[in-house]
Amino acid sequence: MAQRKQLWHGRFDTGPAAELVAFTESLSYDSRLVFDDIHCSRAHVRGLGRGGILSDEEVGAVLAALDSVAEEFAEDRFEFEASDEDIHTAIERRVTEIAGEPGTKLHTGRSRNDQVATAFRWFVLRELRVVAEAALELATTLAERADDAGVGEGGVYLPGYTHLQHAQPVMLAHHLMAHAWAVLRDVDRIWDTRRRMDVSPLGAGALAGSSLPLDPDGTATDIGFGERFENSLDATSDRDFVAESLAVLAIIGVHLSRMGEEIVLWSTDEFGFIRLDDAYATGSSMLPQKKNPDIAELARGKAGRLIGNLAGLLATMKSLPLAYNRDLQEDKEPLFDSLDTVRLGLAALTGVYRTMSINADRMRAAADSPYASATDLAEFLVVKGMGFRDAHAVVGALVRESLDQGVPLIDLVEVNEHLGAEAAVLLQPGVAVTRRTTPGGAGPLPVAEQRKRLAERLAGESQRWRAVTAE
Ligand code: ARG
């Protein structure tokens, strides 16, 4: 069988070497852009019609051929040829086979450089929205689990840690909502990233635009972009929208890794704060008693890949001269990988949080060490008029004495000249957590208020994303 020709065969005597094809192809992964390319190509064809470059009949014929190609892909019966380098050339080749002569006009005034940049932007805009929705699910689940734990007086509390050492008791709801706020910032970052990316490069051509009467404003609107490019060199060669997406996804990955690490710790026998649902834990092939937190571990581990994808793309982009260089083809695989990893990770962790059971007794018992109330004792002295440094020293000395001599702290507090029985009450189980009253703080009063504010933020985010989904 005669070898099919590349779409750019005109000035070449021979066909491409097998090694060239093998090394430079992108079809094996960019097929994922098929419907985005077809969507953008439709707008391009209609633009060519408005410019009088294609007649109405030609526009009709090419649009019909694009529809057929979309159907072939949807029904999984599209046949690739060896000459198809990427999804864009495959679609154009097939459109020409179906539409004949008018099909040869599809690529008029267009280069793969603006074509790829356009289809890829359109793809990323949508996929980031999917990630935002998954992130909102996680934030919502965290808020619901905060409700289960109790957001007011009587709610579950546990030790708050700094340096992974007991610091002060905090409401469990407070702890869970800390993660929810971080995830909401991620969602907000996705919003900002999408806003900057919402620009159509179509019409920029290979690098400089065209002599033909193209309509980049019209095609931008037709596709659904907010605006068209301002500079054709920039439009075809910049991938900061990919780098920014990878950065946002890496930050989400880092947030997920922190939650993962915590779930790993909390589910150990030593902590015993939570128990994972069977459906969200794994067994060991050798040790029958094991129940492993693999989702949490991979949420932790996959952050490495997400960070690597960002670092890799930045290295590819670094020092590239204007305008398009084939290096830029390397933008897709890392982003596909990061999008999939984050979307699946968000869903998996949402499931873990939704189904895990909480051992409130273990949490409370761990938090009820009298030493966790040391700051309350110091603050008691401050209210009585002592300077904080002095108060800190008085309580510090008592703690040391208690530890050194094995005497319960409460006994020393009761007989201390500055403290006494009134202060000893602060060491009773469950008292310390109620004393954190600062707005945004960890006690039941501010936590109940925080839960309301979180509900408002969640509702606001959901609402603005619903508008995008409806587009
Ligand atoms: N598959 C390529 C990419 O994704 C297509 C661009 C090829 N352009 C070119 N001028 N050779 O970047």
Coordinates of C-alpha atoms and ligand atoms in Angstrom, one line a residue:
M1 CA 0.0 0.0 0.0
A2 CA 1.3 3.4 -0.9
Q3 CA 2.3 5.4 2.1
R4 CA -0.1 8.1 2.9
K5 CA 1.2 11.6 2.8
Q6 CA 1.7 14.0 5.7
L7 CA -0.5 17.0 5.5
W8 CA 2.7 19.1 5.0
H9 CA 4.2 16.8 2.3
G10 CA 4.4 19.5 -0.5
R11 CA 8.0 20.6 -0.2
F12 CA 9.4 17.2 0.7
D13 CA 10.8 14.6 -1.6
T14 CA 10.5 11.7 0.7
G15 CA 8.2 10.7 3.5
P16 CA 9.3 10.9 7.1
A17 CA 11.7 8.4 8.8
A18 CA 10.1 5.9 11.1
E19 CA 12.2 7.3 14.0
L20 CA 10.9 10.8 13.3
V21 CA 7.3 9.6 13.4
A22 CA 7.9 7.6 16.6
F23 CA 9.6 10.4 18.4
T24 CA 7.5 13.3 17.4
E25 CA 4.0 11.9 17.4
S26 CA 1.5 13.2 19.9
L27 CA -1.6 11.3 18.7
S28 CA -1.2 8.7 21.4
Y29 CA -2.2 11.2 24.0
D30 CA -3.7 14.3 22.3
S31 CA -6.7 12.3 21.0
R32 CA -8.2 13.5 24.2
L33 CA -8.7 16.9 22.6
V34 CA -10.8 15.5 19.8
F35 CA -14.1 17.1 20.6
D36 CA -12.4 20.4 21.6
D37 CA -10.7 20.5 18.3
I38 CA -13.9 19.8 16.4
H39 CA -15.7 22.5 18.4
C40 CA -13.1 25.1 17.6
S41 CA -12.8 24.0 14.0
R42 CA -16.6 24.6 13.5
A43 CA -16.1 28.1 14.7
H44 CA -13.1 28.6 12.4
V45 CA -15.2 27.3 9.4
R46 CA -18.0 29.7 10.2
G47 CA -15.5 32.5 10.5
L48 CA -14.2 31.6 7.0
G49 CA -17.7 31.8 5.8
R50 CA -18.3 35.2 7.2
G51 CA -15.1 36.4 5.6
G52 CA -16.3 35.1 2.2
I53 CA -13.4 32.7 2.0
L54 CA -15.7 29.7 1.9
S55 CA -19.2 29.8 0.3
D56 CA -22.2 28.9 2.3
E57 CA -22.3 25.5 0.6
E58 CA -18.7 24.9 1.4
V59 CA -19.2 25.9 5.0
G60 CA -22.2 23.5 5.2
A61 CA -20.2 20.7 3.7
V62 CA -17.3 21.1 6.0
L63 CA -19.5 21.4 9.1
A64 CA -21.4 18.3 8.1
A65 CA -18.1 16.4 7.7
L66 CA -16.9 17.7 11.1
D67 CA -20.2 16.3 12.5
S68 CA -19.5 12.9 10.9
V69 CA -16.0 12.8 12.3
A70 CA -17.4 13.7 15.8
E71 CA -19.9 10.8 15.4
E72 CA -17.2 8.4 14.3
F73 CA -15.3 9.2 17.4
A74 CA -18.3 9.1 19.7
E75 CA -19.1 5.7 18.3
D76 CA -15.5 4.5 18.5
R77 CA -15.3 3.7 14.8
F78 CA -12.8 6.4 13.7
E79 CA -9.9 4.8 11.8
F80 CA -6.5 6.4 12.2
E81 CA -3.9 6.4 9.4
A82 CA -0.2 6.0 9.8
S83 CA 0.2 9.6 8.5
D84 CA -1.9 11.0 11.4
E85 CA 0.7 12.9 13.5
D86 CA -1.7 14.2 16.0
I87 CA -5.5 14.5 16.6
H88 CA -5.6 17.8 14.6
T89 CA -4.2 16.3 11.4
A90 CA -6.3 13.2 11.8
I91 CA -9.5 15.2 12.0
E92 CA -8.5 17.4 9.0
R93 CA -7.5 14.4 6.9
R94 CA -10.8 12.7 7.6
V95 CA -12.9 15.9 6.9
T96 CA -11.2 16.1 3.5
E97 CA -12.0 12.5 2.8
I98 CA -15.6 13.0 3.7
A99 CA -16.2 16.5 2.2
G100 CA -13.9 16.3 -0.7
E101 CA -12.8 19.7 -2.2
P102 CA -14.4 21.9 0.5
G103 CA -12.6 19.9 3.1
T104 CA -9.3 21.0 1.8
K105 CA -10.3 24.6 2.8
L106 CA -10.8 23.8 6.5
H107 CA -7.2 24.8 7.4
T108 CA -7.3 28.1 5.5
G109 CA -5.8 30.9 7.5
R110 CA -5.0 28.6 10.3
S111 CA -1.8 26.9 11.5
R112 CA -1.6 24.0 13.9
N113 CA 0.1 26.5 16.2
D114 CA -3.0 28.6 16.8
Q115 CA -5.2 25.5 16.4
V116 CA -3.5 23.5 19.1
A117 CA -3.3 26.5 21.5
T118 CA -7.0 27.2 21.0
A119 CA -8.3 23.6 21.4
F120 CA -6.0 23.0 24.4
R121 CA -7.2 26.2 26.2
W122 CA -10.7 25.3 25.6
F123 CA -10.1 21.8 27.0
V124 CA -8.3 23.1 30.1
L125 CA -11.1 25.6 30.8
R126 CA -13.6 22.8 31.0
E127 CA -11.4 20.3 32.9
L128 CA -10.5 22.9 35.5
R129 CA -14.2 23.4 36.1
V130 CA -14.5 19.7 36.7
V131 CA -11.7 19.9 39.3
A132 CA -13.3 22.9 41.0
E133 CA -16.6 20.9 41.3
A134 CA -14.7 18.0 42.9
A135 CA -12.9 20.3 45.2
L136 CA -16.2 21.9 46.3
E137 CA -17.5 18.4 47.0
L138 CA -14.6 17.8 49.3
A139 CA -15.0 21.1 51.1
T140 CA -18.7 20.4 51.5
T141 CA -18.0 16.9 53.0
L142 CA -15.5 18.4 55.4
A143 CA -18.2 20.9 56.6
E144 CA -20.7 18.1 57.0
R145 CA -18.3 16.1 59.1
A146 CA -17.7 19.2 61.1
D147 CA -21.4 19.3 61.8
D148 CA -21.3 15.6 62.8
A149 CA -18.5 16.3 65.3
G150 CA -20.5 19.2 66.7
V151 CA -19.7 22.9 66.1
G152 CA -20.9 24.3 69.5
E153 CA -20.7 23.5 73.2
G154 CA -20.3 19.8 73.8
G155 CA -18.8 19.1 70.4
V156 CA -15.9 16.7 70.0
Y157 CA -12.5 18.1 70.7
L158 CA -9.0 16.7 70.3
P159 CA -5.4 17.8 70.9
G160 CA -4.3 20.6 68.6
Y161 CA -0.6 20.1 67.6
T162 CA 2.3 22.2 66.8
H163 CA 5.6 20.4 66.0
L164 CA 3.3 17.3 66.2
Q165 CA 3.4 17.8 70.0
H166 CA 0.2 18.4 72.0
A167 CA -0.3 22.2 72.1
Q168 CA -3.9 23.2 73.0
P169 CA -7.2 21.4 72.6
V170 CA -9.2 22.3 69.6
M171 CA -12.7 21.4 68.4
L172 CA -12.6 18.6 65.8
A173 CA -15.0 20.8 63.7
H174 CA -12.3 23.5 63.8
H175 CA -9.7 21.1 62.6
L176 CA -11.8 19.7 59.7
M177 CA -12.8 23.2 58.6
A178 CA -9.2 24.2 58.5
H179 CA -8.9 21.8 55.5
A180 CA -12.1 23.1 54.0
W181 CA -10.9 26.7 53.9
A182 CA -7.7 25.6 52.2
V183 CA -9.7 23.7 49.6
L184 CA -11.9 26.8 49.1
R185 CA -8.8 28.9 48.3
D186 CA -7.8 26.2 45.8
V187 CA -11.3 26.6 44.2
D188 CA -10.8 30.4 44.1
R189 CA -7.3 29.9 42.5
I190 CA -8.9 27.8 39.8
W191 CA -11.4 30.6 39.2
D192 CA -8.6 33.2 38.7
T193 CA -6.6 30.9 36.5
R194 CA -9.6 30.3 34.3
R195 CA -10.3 34.0 34.0
R196 CA -6.8 34.7 32.7
M197 CA -6.9 31.7 30.3
D198 CA -10.2 32.7 28.8
V199 CA -8.7 34.1 25.6
S200 CA -8.9 32.6 22.1
P201 CA -5.6 32.3 20.1
L202 CA -7.5 31.4 16.9
G203 CA -6.5 33.7 14.0
A204 CA -3.0 34.1 15.2
G205 CA -1.9 31.6 12.5
A206 CA 1.6 30.2 12.7
L207 CA 2.8 33.3 14.4
A208 CA 1.8 36.5 12.7
G209 CA -1.9 36.3 11.6
S210 CA -2.9 36.1 7.9
S211 CA -3.6 38.2 4.8
L212 CA -7.1 36.7 4.6
P213 CA -10.1 38.4 6.2
L214 CA -10.3 36.3 9.4
D215 CA -12.5 37.2 12.2
P216 CA -10.8 36.3 15.5
D217 CA -13.3 38.3 17.6
G218 CA -16.1 36.4 16.0
T219 CA -14.5 33.0 16.3
A220 CA -13.6 33.7 19.9
T221 CA -17.2 34.5 20.8
D222 CA -18.5 31.5 18.7
I223 CA -16.2 29.1 20.6
G224 CA -17.3 30.6 23.9
F225 CA -14.1 32.4 24.9
G226 CA -14.3 35.8 26.7
E227 CA -12.0 37.5 24.3
R228 CA -9.5 37.1 21.5
F229 CA -5.7 37.3 21.7
E230 CA -3.9 40.7 21.6
N231 CA -0.6 39.5 20.1
S232 CA -0.2 36.6 17.7
L233 CA 3.3 35.7 18.8
D234 CA 2.2 35.6 22.4
A235 CA -1.0 33.7 21.5
T236 CA 0.8 30.9 19.7
S237 CA 3.8 30.4 22.0
D238 CA 2.9 31.1 25.5
R239 CA 1.9 28.2 27.8
D240 CA 1.7 30.1 31.1
F241 CA -2.0 29.0 31.2
V242 CA -0.7 25.4 31.4
A243 CA 2.0 26.3 34.0
E244 CA -0.5 28.1 36.1
S245 CA -3.0 25.2 35.9
L246 CA -0.2 22.8 37.0
A247 CA 0.7 25.2 39.8
V248 CA -2.9 25.3 41.1
L249 CA -3.1 21.5 40.7
A250 CA 0.2 21.0 42.6
I251 CA -1.0 23.2 45.4
I252 CA -4.2 21.1 45.6
G253 CA -2.0 18.1 45.6
V254 CA 0.0 19.4 48.5
H255 CA -3.2 20.1 50.4
L256 CA -4.4 16.6 49.7
S257 CA -1.1 15.2 50.9
R258 CA -1.4 17.0 54.2
M259 CA -4.9 15.5 54.7
G260 CA -3.5 12.2 53.7
E261 CA -0.7 12.3 56.2
E262 CA -3.1 13.2 58.9
I263 CA -5.5 10.3 58.0
V264 CA -2.5 7.9 58.1
L265 CA -1.6 9.1 61.6
W266 CA -5.1 9.3 63.0
S267 CA -5.9 5.7 61.8
T268 CA -2.9 4.2 63.6
D269 CA -3.4 2.1 66.8
E270 CA -1.3 4.7 68.5
F271 CA -3.6 7.6 67.7
G272 CA -6.8 5.6 67.2
F273 CA -8.8 8.8 66.4
I274 CA -10.6 7.5 63.4
R275 CA -11.5 4.2 61.8
L276 CA -11.6 3.9 58.0
D277 CA -14.6 2.4 56.3
D278 CA -13.9 -1.0 54.7
A279 CA -14.7 0.4 51.3
Y280 CA -12.0 3.0 51.6
A281 CA -9.2 0.9 53.1
T282 CA -7.2 -2.0 51.8
G283 CA -5.9 -5.3 53.2
S284 CA -2.4 -6.8 53.3
S285 CA -1.6 -9.8 51.1
M286 CA 0.3 -11.4 54.0
L287 CA -0.9 -9.9 57.3
P288 CA -4.5 -10.8 57.8
Q289 CA -5.1 -8.3 60.6
K290 CA -4.0 -5.3 58.5
K291 CA -6.3 -2.5 57.3
N292 CA -4.3 0.0 55.4
P293 CA -5.0 3.7 54.5
D294 CA -3.8 3.4 50.9
I295 CA -5.9 6.3 49.6
A296 CA -4.4 8.6 52.2
E297 CA -0.9 7.3 51.5
L298 CA -1.3 7.9 47.8
A299 CA -2.8 11.3 48.4
R300 CA 0.5 12.0 50.1
G301 CA 2.7 10.3 47.6
K302 CA 1.1 11.6 44.4
A303 CA 1.9 15.2 45.4
G304 CA 5.4 14.4 44.2
R305 CA 4.2 13.8 40.7
L306 CA 2.1 16.9 40.7
I307 CA 5.0 19.0 41.8
G308 CA 7.2 17.3 39.2
N309 CA 4.7 18.0 36.4
L310 CA 4.9 21.7 37.2
A311 CA 8.7 21.7 37.5
G312 CA 9.0 19.8 34.2
L313 CA 6.8 22.1 32.2
L314 CA 8.5 25.2 33.5
A315 CA 11.9 23.7 32.5
T316 CA 10.5 23.0 29.0
M317 CA 9.2 26.6 28.7
K318 CA 12.3 28.2 30.0
S319 CA 14.4 30.2 27.5
L320 CA 12.2 29.2 24.5
P321 CA 12.5 31.9 21.8
L322 CA 9.4 33.4 20.3
A323 CA 7.3 32.1 18.8
Y324 CA 6.1 28.4 18.5
N325 CA 8.7 25.7 19.0
R326 CA 7.9 22.0 18.9
D327 CA 9.0 21.8 22.5
L328 CA 5.6 23.1 23.4
Q329 CA 4.0 19.9 22.4
E330 CA 5.3 18.7 25.8
D331 CA 2.6 20.8 27.5
K332 CA -0.1 18.1 27.3
E333 CA 1.0 15.0 29.1
P334 CA 1.8 16.6 32.4
L335 CA -1.4 18.5 32.4
F336 CA -3.5 15.5 31.5
D337 CA -1.7 13.6 34.3
S338 CA -2.2 16.3 36.9
L339 CA -5.8 16.8 36.0
D340 CA -6.6 13.1 36.4
T341 CA -4.5 12.7 39.5
V342 CA -6.2 15.6 41.3
R343 CA -9.7 14.8 40.2
L344 CA -9.4 11.2 41.4
G345 CA -7.6 12.2 44.5
L346 CA -10.3 14.7 45.5
A347 CA -13.0 12.1 44.9
A348 CA -11.2 9.4 46.9
L349 CA -10.4 11.6 49.9
T350 CA -14.0 12.9 49.8
G351 CA -15.1 9.2 50.2
V352 CA -12.6 8.6 53.0
Y353 CA -13.9 11.7 55.0
R354 CA -17.5 10.9 54.3
T355 CA -17.3 7.3 55.6
M356 CA -14.7 7.3 58.3
S357 CA -15.9 6.9 61.9
I358 CA -14.6 9.1 64.6
N359 CA -13.5 7.9 68.0
A360 CA -14.5 10.9 70.1
D361 CA -13.5 9.3 73.4
R362 CA -9.9 8.7 72.2
M363 CA -9.7 12.3 70.9
R364 CA -11.0 13.7 74.2
A365 CA -8.9 11.5 76.3
A366 CA -5.8 12.6 74.4
A367 CA -6.7 16.2 74.7
D368 CA -7.5 16.2 78.4
S369 CA -3.9 16.3 79.6
P370 CA -3.8 19.1 82.3
Y371 CA -0.6 20.3 80.6
A372 CA -2.7 21.4 77.6
S373 CA -4.2 24.0 79.9
A374 CA -0.9 25.6 80.8
T375 CA -1.7 28.7 78.6
D376 CA -5.0 29.1 80.4
L377 CA -3.2 29.2 83.7
A378 CA -0.9 31.9 82.4
E379 CA -3.8 33.8 80.9
F380 CA -5.6 33.5 84.3
L381 CA -2.6 35.3 85.9
V382 CA -2.6 37.9 83.1
V383 CA -6.3 38.8 83.9
K384 CA -5.2 39.2 87.5
G385 CA -2.7 41.8 86.4
M386 CA 0.6 39.9 86.0
G387 CA 2.7 40.5 82.9
F388 CA 2.6 37.7 80.4
R389 CA 6.3 36.9 80.6
D390 CA 6.1 36.5 84.4
A391 CA 3.0 34.5 84.2
H392 CA 4.6 32.2 81.6
A393 CA 7.5 31.7 83.9
V394 CA 5.3 30.9 87.0
V395 CA 3.3 28.3 85.1
G396 CA 6.4 26.9 83.4
A397 CA 8.1 26.3 86.7
L398 CA 5.0 24.5 88.0
V399 CA 4.9 22.3 84.9
R400 CA 8.6 21.4 85.4
E401 CA 8.0 20.7 89.1
S402 CA 5.0 18.5 88.3
L403 CA 7.0 16.5 85.7
D404 CA 10.2 16.3 87.7
Q405 CA 8.5 15.2 90.9
G406 CA 5.6 13.2 89.5
V407 CA 3.1 15.4 91.2
P408 CA -0.2 16.1 89.4
L409 CA -0.2 19.7 88.1
I410 CA -3.6 20.3 89.6
D411 CA -2.2 19.7 93.1
L412 CA 0.5 22.3 92.6
V413 CA -1.9 24.8 91.1
E414 CA -4.4 24.5 94.0
V415 CA -1.8 25.4 96.6
N416 CA 0.1 28.0 94.5
E417 CA -0.1 31.5 95.9
H418 CA -1.0 33.1 92.6
L419 CA -3.3 30.4 91.3
G420 CA -5.4 28.4 93.8
A421 CA -8.7 26.6 93.5
E422 CA -10.2 29.1 91.0
A423 CA -7.4 28.4 88.6
A424 CA -7.5 24.7 89.2
V425 CA -10.9 24.5 87.6
L426 CA -9.3 25.3 84.3
L427 CA -7.5 22.0 84.4
Q428 CA -10.7 20.0 84.5
P429 CA -11.3 17.8 81.4
G430 CA -13.2 19.7 78.7
V431 CA -12.7 23.2 80.1
A432 CA -9.6 24.3 78.1
V433 CA -11.2 24.0 74.7
T434 CA -14.1 26.2 75.7
R435 CA -11.7 29.0 76.6
R436 CA -10.6 29.7 73.0
T437 CA -13.0 32.5 72.3
T438 CA -11.1 34.6 69.8
P439 CA -13.1 35.0 66.5
G440 CA -11.7 32.4 64.2
G441 CA -10.3 30.5 67.2
A442 CA -10.7 26.8 68.2
G443 CA -13.4 27.0 70.9
P444 CA -17.1 26.2 70.5
L445 CA -18.2 29.8 70.4
P446 CA -16.1 31.0 67.5
V447 CA -16.3 27.6 65.8
A448 CA -20.1 27.8 65.6
E449 CA -19.8 31.3 64.1
Q450 CA -17.1 30.0 61.7
R451 CA -19.4 27.2 60.5
K452 CA -21.9 29.8 59.4
R453 CA -19.3 31.8 57.5
L454 CA -18.1 28.6 55.9
A455 CA -21.7 27.8 54.8
E456 CA -21.9 31.3 53.2
R457 CA -18.6 30.8 51.3
L458 CA -19.6 27.4 50.1
A459 CA -22.9 28.6 48.9
G460 CA -21.3 31.6 47.1
E461 CA -18.7 29.4 45.4
S462 CA -21.3 26.8 44.4
Q463 CA -23.4 29.6 42.9
R464 CA -20.7 31.2 40.8
W465 CA -19.6 27.8 39.5
R466 CA -23.2 26.8 38.6
A467 CA -23.3 29.8 36.3
V468 CA -20.2 28.4 34.5
T469 CA -21.6 24.9 34.3
A470 CA -24.8 26.3 32.7
E471 CA -22.7 28.1 29.9
Ligands
ARG1 N1 1.1 18.2 18.0 C1 1.7 19.4 17.9 C2 1.5 20.2 19.3 O1 0.7 19.7 20.1 C3 1.2 20.2 16.8 C4 1.9 21.4 16.4 C5 2.8 21.2 15.3 N2 3.1 22.5 14.8 C6 4.2 22.6 14.0 N3 4.5 23.8 13.6 N4 5.0 21.6 13.7 O2 2.2 21.2 19.6

